[in-house]
mmCIF file of C-alpha atoms in Angstrom:
data_model
loop_
_atom_site.group_PDB
_atom_site.id
_atom_site.type_symbol
_atom_site.label_atom_id
_atom_site.label_comp_id
_atom_site.label_asym_id
_atom_site.label_seq_id
_atom_site.Cartn_x
_atom_site.Cartn_y
_atom_site.Cartn_z
ATOM 1 C CA MET A 26 58.050 225.601 48.763
ATOM 2 C CA THR A 27 61.166 227.113 50.361
ATOM 3 C CA ALA A 28 63.169 229.147 47.871
ATOM 4 C CA LEU A 29 66.270 227.375 46.609
ATOM 5 C CA PRO A 30 69.705 228.971 46.870
ATOM 6 C CA ARG A 31 71.420 229.736 43.578
ATOM 7 C CA LEU A 32 72.830 226.426 42.355
ATOM 8 C CA HIS A 33 75.114 225.099 39.664
ATOM 9 C CA VAL A 34 73.003 222.458 37.929
ATOM 10 C CA ALA A 35 74.212 220.056 35.259
ATOM 11 C CA VAL A 36 71.278 219.072 33.043
ATOM 12 C CA LEU A 37 71.908 215.610 31.637
ATOM 13 C CA MET A 38 70.010 214.974 28.413
ATOM 14 C CA GLY A 39 70.106 213.285 25.022
ATOM 15 C CA GLY A 40 71.986 210.003 25.087
ATOM 16 C CA TRP A 41 71.502 207.313 22.480
ATOM 17 C CA SER A 42 68.211 205.587 23.362
ATOM 18 C CA SER A 43 65.177 205.608 21.073
ATOM 19 C CA GLU A 44 63.870 208.465 23.248
ATOM 20 C CA ARG A 45 66.827 210.787 22.575
ATOM 21 C CA PRO A 46 64.749 213.515 20.828
ATOM 22 C CA VAL A 47 62.278 213.625 23.722
ATOM 23 C CA SER A 48 65.116 213.827 26.239
ATOM 24 C CA LEU A 49 66.731 216.725 24.399
ATOM 25 C CA THR A 50 63.432 218.628 24.455
ATOM 26 C CA SER A 51 62.920 217.850 28.157
ATOM 27 C CA GLY A 52 66.480 218.849 29.007
ATOM 28 C CA GLU A 53 66.362 222.148 27.136
ATOM 29 C CA GLY A 54 63.087 223.038 28.834
ATOM 30 C CA VAL A 55 64.560 222.278 32.256
ATOM 31 C CA ALA A 56 67.776 224.198 31.533
ATOM 32 C CA SER A 57 65.911 227.274 30.326
ATOM 33 C CA ALA A 58 63.602 227.230 33.357
ATOM 34 C CA LEU A 59 66.565 227.019 35.732
ATOM 35 C CA GLU A 60 68.312 229.919 34.017
ATOM 36 C CA GLN A 61 65.115 231.955 34.332
ATOM 37 C CA ARG A 62 65.339 231.376 38.083
ATOM 38 C CA GLY A 63 68.948 232.539 38.232
ATOM 39 C CA HIS A 64 70.699 229.187 38.498
ATOM 40 C CA ARG A 65 73.930 228.447 36.659
ATOM 41 C CA VAL A 66 73.348 225.639 34.153
ATOM 42 C CA THR A 67 75.719 223.303 32.349
ATOM 43 C CA ARG A 68 74.019 221.391 29.541
ATOM 44 C CA ILE A 69 75.442 217.918 28.916
ATOM 45 C CA ASP A 70 74.318 215.903 25.895
ATOM 46 C CA MET A 71 75.371 212.494 27.154
ATOM 47 C CA GLY A 72 78.099 210.691 25.252
ATOM 48 C CA ARG A 73 80.520 207.956 26.285
ATOM 49 C CA ASP A 74 82.601 210.612 28.048
ATOM 50 C CA VAL A 75 79.753 211.587 30.361
ATOM 51 C CA ALA A 76 81.670 210.822 33.584
ATOM 52 C CA LEU A 77 84.539 213.069 32.523
ATOM 53 C CA ARG A 78 82.194 215.891 31.573
ATOM 54 C CA LEU A 79 80.321 215.656 34.874
ATOM 55 C CA ALA A 80 83.603 215.623 36.804
ATOM 56 C CA GLU A 81 84.798 218.721 34.927
ATOM 57 C CA ALA A 82 81.494 220.518 35.549
ATOM 58 C CA ALA A 83 81.478 219.662 39.286
ATOM 59 C CA PRO A 84 77.820 220.715 39.736
ATOM 60 C CA ASP A 85 75.953 221.098 43.006
ATOM 61 C CA VAL A 86 73.274 218.766 41.622
ATOM 62 C CA VAL A 87 72.509 216.926 38.380
ATOM 63 C CA PHE A 88 69.063 217.164 36.835
ATOM 64 C CA ASN A 89 68.659 213.832 35.060
ATOM 65 C CA ALA A 90 66.522 214.540 31.978
ATOM 66 C CA LEU A 91 67.484 211.309 30.210
ATOM 67 C CA HIS A 92 64.803 208.896 29.002
ATOM 68 C CA GLY A 93 65.234 205.204 28.314
ATOM 69 C CA THR A 94 68.491 203.265 28.598
ATOM 70 C CA PRO A 95 71.132 203.870 29.893
ATOM 71 C CA GLY A 96 69.859 206.996 31.632
ATOM 72 C CA GLU A 97 66.736 205.534 33.206
ATOM 73 C CA ASP A 98 67.726 201.918 33.897
ATOM 74 C CA GLY A 99 70.209 202.353 36.754
ATOM 75 C CA THR A 100 73.371 202.559 34.641
ATOM 76 C CA VAL A 101 73.852 206.318 34.877
ATOM 77 C CA GLN A 102 72.527 206.308 38.439
ATOM 78 C CA GLY A 103 75.231 203.837 39.501
ATOM 79 C CA MET A 104 77.898 205.948 37.815
ATOM 80 C CA MET A 105 76.731 209.095 39.603
ATOM 81 C CA ASP A 106 76.591 207.207 42.915
ATOM 82 C CA LEU A 107 80.240 206.184 42.456
ATOM 83 C CA MET A 108 81.120 209.804 41.681
ATOM 84 C CA GLY A 109 79.353 211.037 44.806
ATOM 85 C CA LEU A 110 76.986 213.270 42.825
ATOM 86 C CA THR A 111 73.563 214.430 43.967
ATOM 87 C CA TYR A 112 71.007 213.852 41.222
ATOM 88 C CA THR A 113 67.277 214.071 40.639
ATOM 89 C CA HIS A 114 64.773 211.255 40.305
ATOM 90 C CA SER A 115 65.134 207.672 41.421
ATOM 91 C CA GLY A 116 68.302 205.846 42.401
ATOM 92 C CA LEU A 117 69.994 202.727 41.076
ATOM 93 C CA ALA A 118 67.877 199.909 42.529
ATOM 94 C CA THR A 119 64.549 201.592 41.830
ATOM 95 C CA SER A 120 65.573 202.427 38.272
ATOM 96 C CA VAL A 121 66.663 198.840 37.552
ATOM 97 C CA ILE A 122 63.287 197.487 38.705
ATOM 98 C CA ALA A 123 60.965 200.131 37.275
ATOM 99 C CA ILE A 124 62.431 200.068 33.742
ATOM 100 C CA ASP A 125 61.698 196.328 33.597
ATOM 101 C CA LYS A 126 57.950 195.730 33.360
ATOM 102 C CA GLU A 127 58.202 192.150 34.596
ATOM 103 C CA LEU A 128 60.352 193.089 37.617
ATOM 104 C CA THR A 129 57.885 195.888 38.386
ATOM 105 C CA LYS A 130 55.059 193.347 38.544
ATOM 106 C CA GLN A 131 57.089 191.107 40.823
ATOM 107 C CA ALA A 132 57.676 194.057 43.152
ATOM 108 C CA LEU A 133 54.131 195.440 43.196
ATOM 109 C CA VAL A 134 51.571 192.674 42.633
ATOM 110 C CA PRO A 135 52.351 190.842 45.932
ATOM 111 C CA HIS A 136 51.428 194.093 47.708
ATOM 112 C CA GLY A 137 47.998 194.200 46.115
ATOM 113 C CA ILE A 138 48.732 196.577 43.235
ATOM 114 C CA PRO A 139 46.438 195.508 40.347
ATOM 115 C CA MET A 140 48.423 194.857 37.165
ATOM 116 C CA PRO A 141 47.648 192.809 34.041
ATOM 117 C CA GLY A 142 48.732 189.180 33.898
ATOM 118 C CA GLY A 143 50.822 187.807 31.068
ATOM 119 C CA ARG A 144 54.344 186.520 30.568
ATOM 120 C CA VAL A 145 57.649 187.173 28.846
ATOM 121 C CA VAL A 146 57.973 185.263 25.567
ATOM 122 C CA LYS A 147 60.811 184.599 23.162
ATOM 123 C CA THR A 148 60.148 186.362 19.883
ATOM 124 C CA ALA A 149 60.621 183.134 17.925
ATOM 125 C CA GLU A 150 57.632 181.616 19.765
ATOM 126 C CA LEU A 151 55.321 184.217 18.274
ATOM 127 C CA TYR A 152 55.839 182.836 14.776
ATOM 128 C CA GLU A 153 54.519 179.457 15.907
ATOM 129 C CA ARG A 154 51.551 180.271 18.131
ATOM 130 C CA ASP A 155 49.921 183.058 20.130
ATOM 131 C CA PRO A 156 51.152 183.248 23.748
ATOM 132 C CA LEU A 157 47.710 184.452 24.903
ATOM 133 C CA ALA A 158 44.180 184.520 23.585
ATOM 134 C CA ARG A 159 43.595 187.439 21.216
ATOM 135 C CA PRO A 160 43.353 190.360 21.665
ATOM 136 C CA TYR A 161 46.615 190.782 23.533
ATOM 137 C CA VAL A 162 49.416 193.342 23.785
ATOM 138 C CA LEU A 163 53.098 192.831 22.990
ATOM 139 C CA LYS A 164 55.622 195.310 24.363
ATOM 140 C CA PRO A 165 59.352 195.447 25.056
ATOM 141 C CA VAL A 166 60.221 194.443 28.597
ATOM 142 C CA ASN A 167 62.396 197.487 29.277
ATOM 143 C CA GLU A 168 61.481 200.387 27.006
ATOM 144 C CA GLY A 169 59.318 203.393 27.877
ATOM 145 C CA SER A 170 57.069 205.860 26.052
ATOM 146 C CA SER A 171 55.069 203.062 24.384
ATOM 147 C CA VAL A 172 58.066 202.301 22.160
ATOM 148 C CA GLY A 173 57.464 199.152 20.131
ATOM 149 C CA VAL A 174 53.969 198.305 21.397
ATOM 150 C CA ALA A 175 51.643 196.172 19.264
ATOM 151 C CA ILE A 176 48.036 195.132 19.832
ATOM 152 C CA VAL A 177 47.382 191.718 18.274
ATOM 153 C CA THR A 178 43.686 191.350 17.478
ATOM 154 C CA ALA A 179 41.396 188.485 16.554
ATOM 155 C CA GLU A 180 41.255 189.817 13.008
ATOM 156 C CA GLY A 181 44.862 188.735 12.557
ATOM 157 C CA ASN A 182 46.251 192.158 11.745
ATOM 158 C CA TYR A 183 49.807 190.795 11.882
ATOM 159 C CA GLY A 184 49.034 187.338 10.533
ATOM 160 C CA ASP A 185 47.859 184.213 12.337
ATOM 161 C CA PRO A 186 50.313 183.236 13.667
ATOM 162 C CA ILE A 187 52.318 186.457 13.584
ATOM 163 C CA SER A 188 54.436 186.755 10.463
ATOM 164 C CA PRO A 189 58.143 187.584 10.888
ATOM 165 C CA GLN A 190 57.731 189.954 7.938
ATOM 166 C CA ALA A 191 54.932 191.946 9.584
ATOM 167 C CA ARG A 192 56.111 195.248 11.025
ATOM 168 C CA GLY A 193 56.195 195.094 14.813
ATOM 169 C CA PRO A 194 58.376 194.942 17.935
ATOM 170 C CA TRP A 195 59.300 191.291 17.202
ATOM 171 C CA GLN A 196 61.608 192.641 14.501
ATOM 172 C CA GLU A 197 63.613 194.596 17.088
ATOM 173 C CA PHE A 198 63.570 192.606 20.334
ATOM 174 C CA ASP A 199 64.466 189.008 21.205
ATOM 175 C CA GLU A 200 61.987 188.945 24.093
ATOM 176 C CA LEU A 201 58.628 190.644 24.560
ATOM 177 C CA LEU A 202 56.080 190.949 27.339
ATOM 178 C CA ALA A 203 52.677 189.570 26.349
ATOM 179 C CA GLU A 204 49.707 190.906 28.327
ATOM 180 C CA PRO A 205 45.935 190.567 27.940
ATOM 181 C CA PHE A 206 44.463 193.590 26.167
ATOM 182 C CA ILE A 207 42.344 195.634 28.570
ATOM 183 C CA ARG A 208 39.552 197.495 26.813
ATOM 184 C CA GLY A 209 38.661 200.954 28.016
ATOM 185 C CA ARG A 210 40.400 204.210 28.781
ATOM 186 C CA GLU A 211 43.967 205.493 29.262
ATOM 187 C CA LEU A 212 44.570 207.283 32.567
ATOM 188 C CA THR A 213 47.735 208.605 34.141
ATOM 189 C CA THR A 214 48.690 210.049 37.526
ATOM 190 C CA ALA A 215 51.847 211.922 38.501
ATOM 191 C CA VAL A 216 53.475 211.817 41.932
ATOM 192 C CA LEU A 217 55.702 214.590 43.235
ATOM 193 C CA GLY A 218 57.479 213.893 46.508
ATOM 194 C CA ASP A 219 54.866 212.337 48.771
ATOM 195 C CA ARG A 220 51.831 213.673 46.896
ATOM 196 C CA ALA A 221 49.818 212.239 44.016
ATOM 197 C CA LEU A 222 48.861 215.179 41.816
ATOM 198 C CA MET A 223 45.775 214.403 39.726
ATOM 199 C CA VAL A 224 44.396 212.137 36.990
ATOM 200 C CA THR A 225 44.585 212.846 33.260
ATOM 201 C CA GLU A 226 42.700 210.898 30.602
ATOM 202 C CA LEU A 227 44.498 210.429 27.301
ATOM 203 C CA ILE A 228 42.331 210.134 24.207
ATOM 204 C CA PRO A 229 44.551 209.311 21.209
ATOM 205 C CA LYS A 230 43.352 210.158 17.728
ATOM 206 C CA THR A 231 45.401 207.239 16.393
ATOM 207 C CA ALA A 232 44.779 203.557 17.144
ATOM 208 C CA PHE A 233 46.223 203.803 20.648
ATOM 209 C CA TYR A 234 48.503 205.938 22.816
ATOM 210 C CA ASP A 235 51.814 205.047 21.162
ATOM 211 C CA PHE A 236 55.113 206.947 20.950
ATOM 212 C CA ASP A 237 53.924 209.194 18.105
ATOM 213 C CA ALA A 238 50.656 209.968 19.886
ATOM 214 C CA LYS A 239 52.562 210.941 23.030
ATOM 215 C CA TYR A 240 54.963 213.354 21.398
ATOM 216 C CA THR A 241 53.185 214.713 18.305
ATOM 217 C CA ASP A 242 51.135 217.833 18.931
ATOM 218 C CA GLY A 243 47.465 217.286 18.131
ATOM 219 C CA LEU A 244 47.476 213.471 18.092
ATOM 220 C CA THR A 245 46.229 213.052 21.657
ATOM 221 C CA GLU A 246 43.602 214.937 23.622
ATOM 222 C CA HIS A 247 44.470 215.425 27.293
ATOM 223 C CA VAL A 248 41.461 215.676 29.600
ATOM 224 C CA CYS A 249 42.864 217.163 32.797
ATOM 225 C CA PRO A 250 41.400 216.552 35.256
ATOM 226 C CA ALA A 251 39.931 213.345 33.866
ATOM 227 C CA ASP A 252 36.148 213.084 33.675
ATOM 228 C CA VAL A 253 35.932 209.922 35.761
ATOM 229 C CA PRO A 254 34.021 208.986 38.934
ATOM 230 C CA GLU A 255 35.587 210.168 42.165
ATOM 231 C CA ASP A 256 36.303 206.613 43.339
ATOM 232 C CA ILE A 257 38.298 205.924 40.163
ATOM 233 C CA ALA A 258 40.257 209.175 40.486
ATOM 234 C CA GLN A 259 41.027 208.411 44.111
ATOM 235 C CA ALA A 260 42.020 204.834 43.301
ATOM 236 C CA CYS A 261 44.452 206.076 40.628
ATOM 237 C CA LYS A 262 46.044 208.494 43.085
ATOM 238 C CA ASP A 263 46.222 205.894 45.860
ATOM 239 C CA ILE A 264 47.773 203.246 43.602
ATOM 240 C CA ALA A 265 50.233 205.701 42.036
ATOM 241 C CA LEU A 266 51.452 206.897 45.434
ATOM 242 C CA ARG A 267 51.690 203.347 46.813
ATOM 243 C CA ALA A 268 53.627 202.176 43.757
ATOM 244 C CA HIS A 269 55.937 205.205 44.017
ATOM 245 C CA LYS A 270 56.715 204.351 47.645
ATOM 246 C CA LEU A 271 56.949 200.563 47.194
ATOM 247 C CA LEU A 272 59.451 200.945 44.373
ATOM 248 C CA GLY A 273 61.391 203.595 46.297
ATOM 249 C CA CYS A 274 60.909 206.307 43.684
ATOM 250 C CA LYS A 275 62.394 209.740 44.361
ATOM 251 C CA GLY A 276 61.351 213.164 43.149
ATOM 252 C CA THR A 277 58.640 212.544 40.604
ATOM 253 C CA SER A 278 57.131 209.535 38.866
ATOM 254 C CA ARG A 279 54.164 208.900 36.613
ATOM 255 C CA SER A 280 51.887 205.864 36.779
ATOM 256 C CA ASP A 281 49.988 204.806 33.664
ATOM 257 C CA PHE A 282 46.672 202.962 33.922
ATOM 258 C CA ARG A 283 44.146 201.190 31.755
ATOM 259 C CA TRP A 284 40.552 201.369 33.000
ATOM 260 C CA ASP A 285 37.723 199.141 31.789
ATOM 261 C CA ASP A 286 34.887 201.525 32.607
ATOM 262 C CA GLU A 287 32.313 198.729 32.457
ATOM 263 C CA ARG A 288 33.848 197.091 35.544
ATOM 264 C CA GLY A 289 34.255 200.022 37.944
ATOM 265 C CA VAL A 290 37.263 199.936 40.289
ATOM 266 C CA GLU A 291 37.765 196.230 39.507
ATOM 267 C CA GLY A 292 38.594 197.248 35.941
ATOM 268 C CA LEU A 293 41.494 199.542 36.899
ATOM 269 C CA PHE A 294 45.009 198.214 36.173
ATOM 270 C CA LEU A 295 48.416 199.806 36.596
ATOM 271 C CA LEU A 296 50.490 199.286 33.436
ATOM 272 C CA GLU A 297 53.828 200.782 34.430
ATOM 273 C CA VAL A 298 55.634 203.347 36.565
ATOM 274 C CA ASN A 299 57.850 205.854 34.766
ATOM 275 C CA THR A 300 60.626 207.039 37.081
ATOM 276 C CA GLN A 301 61.766 209.882 34.788
ATOM 277 C CA PRO A 302 58.655 211.334 33.182
ATOM 278 C CA GLY A 303 59.014 213.680 30.244
ATOM 279 C CA MET A 304 59.332 217.415 30.779
ATOM 280 C CA THR A 305 58.415 218.516 27.236
ATOM 281 C CA PRO A 306 55.629 221.003 26.382
ATOM 282 C CA LEU A 307 53.314 218.015 25.765
ATOM 283 C CA SER A 308 54.352 216.081 28.876
ATOM 284 C CA LEU A 309 51.868 215.062 31.512
ATOM 285 C CA VAL A 310 53.647 215.886 34.773
ATOM 286 C CA PRO A 311 54.078 219.614 33.921
ATOM 287 C CA GLU A 312 50.460 219.706 32.768
ATOM 288 C CA GLN A 313 49.137 218.260 36.020
ATOM 289 C CA ALA A 314 51.362 220.542 38.076
ATOM 290 C CA ARG A 315 50.120 223.546 36.109
ATOM 291 C CA HIS A 316 46.486 222.654 36.854
ATOM 292 C CA LEU A 317 47.409 222.681 40.544
ATOM 293 C CA GLY A 318 48.949 226.154 40.318
ATOM 294 C CA MET A 319 52.601 225.142 39.910
ATOM 295 C CA ASP A 320 54.259 226.632 36.823
ATOM 296 C CA TYR A 321 57.044 224.882 34.932
ATOM 297 C CA PRO A 322 60.013 226.565 36.704
ATOM 298 C CA ASP A 323 58.312 225.873 40.070
ATOM 299 C CA LEU A 324 58.043 222.186 39.129
ATOM 300 C CA VAL A 325 61.686 221.979 38.052
ATOM 301 C CA GLU A 326 62.820 223.596 41.304
ATOM 302 C CA ALA A 327 60.531 221.294 43.306
ATOM 303 C CA ILE A 328 62.193 218.252 41.720
ATOM 304 C CA LEU A 329 65.614 219.718 42.547
ATOM 305 C CA ALA A 330 64.507 220.394 46.119
ATOM 306 C CA GLU A 331 63.457 216.747 46.513
ATOM 307 C CA ALA A 332 66.885 215.597 45.330
ATOM 308 C CA LEU A 333 68.686 217.919 47.763
ATOM 309 C CA LYS A 334 66.412 216.836 50.620
ATOM 310 C CA ASP A 335 67.007 213.145 49.915
ATOM 311 C CA ALA A 336 70.759 213.673 49.685
ATOM 312 C CA ALA A 337 70.807 215.538 53.018
ATOM 313 C CA ALA A 338 68.750 212.780 54.667
ATOM 314 C CA ALA A 339 71.082 210.080 53.325
ATOM 315 C CA LYS A 340 74.131 212.002 54.555
ATOM 316 C CA ALA A 341 72.590 212.452 58.016
ATOM 317 C CA LYS A 342 71.723 208.747 58.185
ATOM 318 C CA LYS A 343 75.246 207.764 57.202
ATOM 319 C CA GLY A 344 76.685 210.111 59.835
ATOM 320 C CA ALA A 345 74.400 208.685 62.517
ATOM 321 C CA GLY A 346 75.467 205.157 61.606
#
């Protein structure tokens, strides 16, 4: 990678989504790494005055370390576009689609990307009847990090039908995505630029890979690289890179999979594409990069370099037009 010039980087973090603590950890890690490399850093914990603070900072580039809404759903991206700022990760349109699991399916499945079936249901329907045969998964349509995910089993762990009093995502969201439960293993693949990195298997010590398992040290074993057949590893990398390109992702993304290991490649399903993967000490993109010889500051600078390259290409295209 070509060495970056010394830059003034605003690191945007925090916000008010359910993933605020993760974003703060990601942002501080990024800011510290950039300072180690000699860059000037302005830390911005996003509040309602974020546009004013960015305008006052006037950075060369913004490192978007926000997670969840409104930092990952196109809202902040649209604001920065209007301000003429260069920023990392995906742009407005991609962010709007990728944060919404149903829109992601509509964008990817017609191109042959294997994803689970299912449908969006009104929460009130769940108290009357199951939307799918059990076991099935309920998840918010537009939240990340396995926030508010429930697995509804044949044993009726939430009641049969689901009880409004049972603790679950139906108590927080008016609509949920219902998908068939896919038995098997959790796999994930990161993409950086135009390269799929590698495959990690996630083995949670809790019931499944939920928010706590992702961000609590010791609750999930990471097997990196994953101990899977070569055709499965290659399929994960191929699908992750294709999804990254089809959605128009920029910089880095992370694709999460469920693999039914009794069905071979036919049992591999993409669950979602995360356009702003975590950058915490437990996060998967830094871990995969590290296994490929790229340390954390190298990764942060590589993401910045992608943003600067994309901005230069867009400027050249506009000038040619």
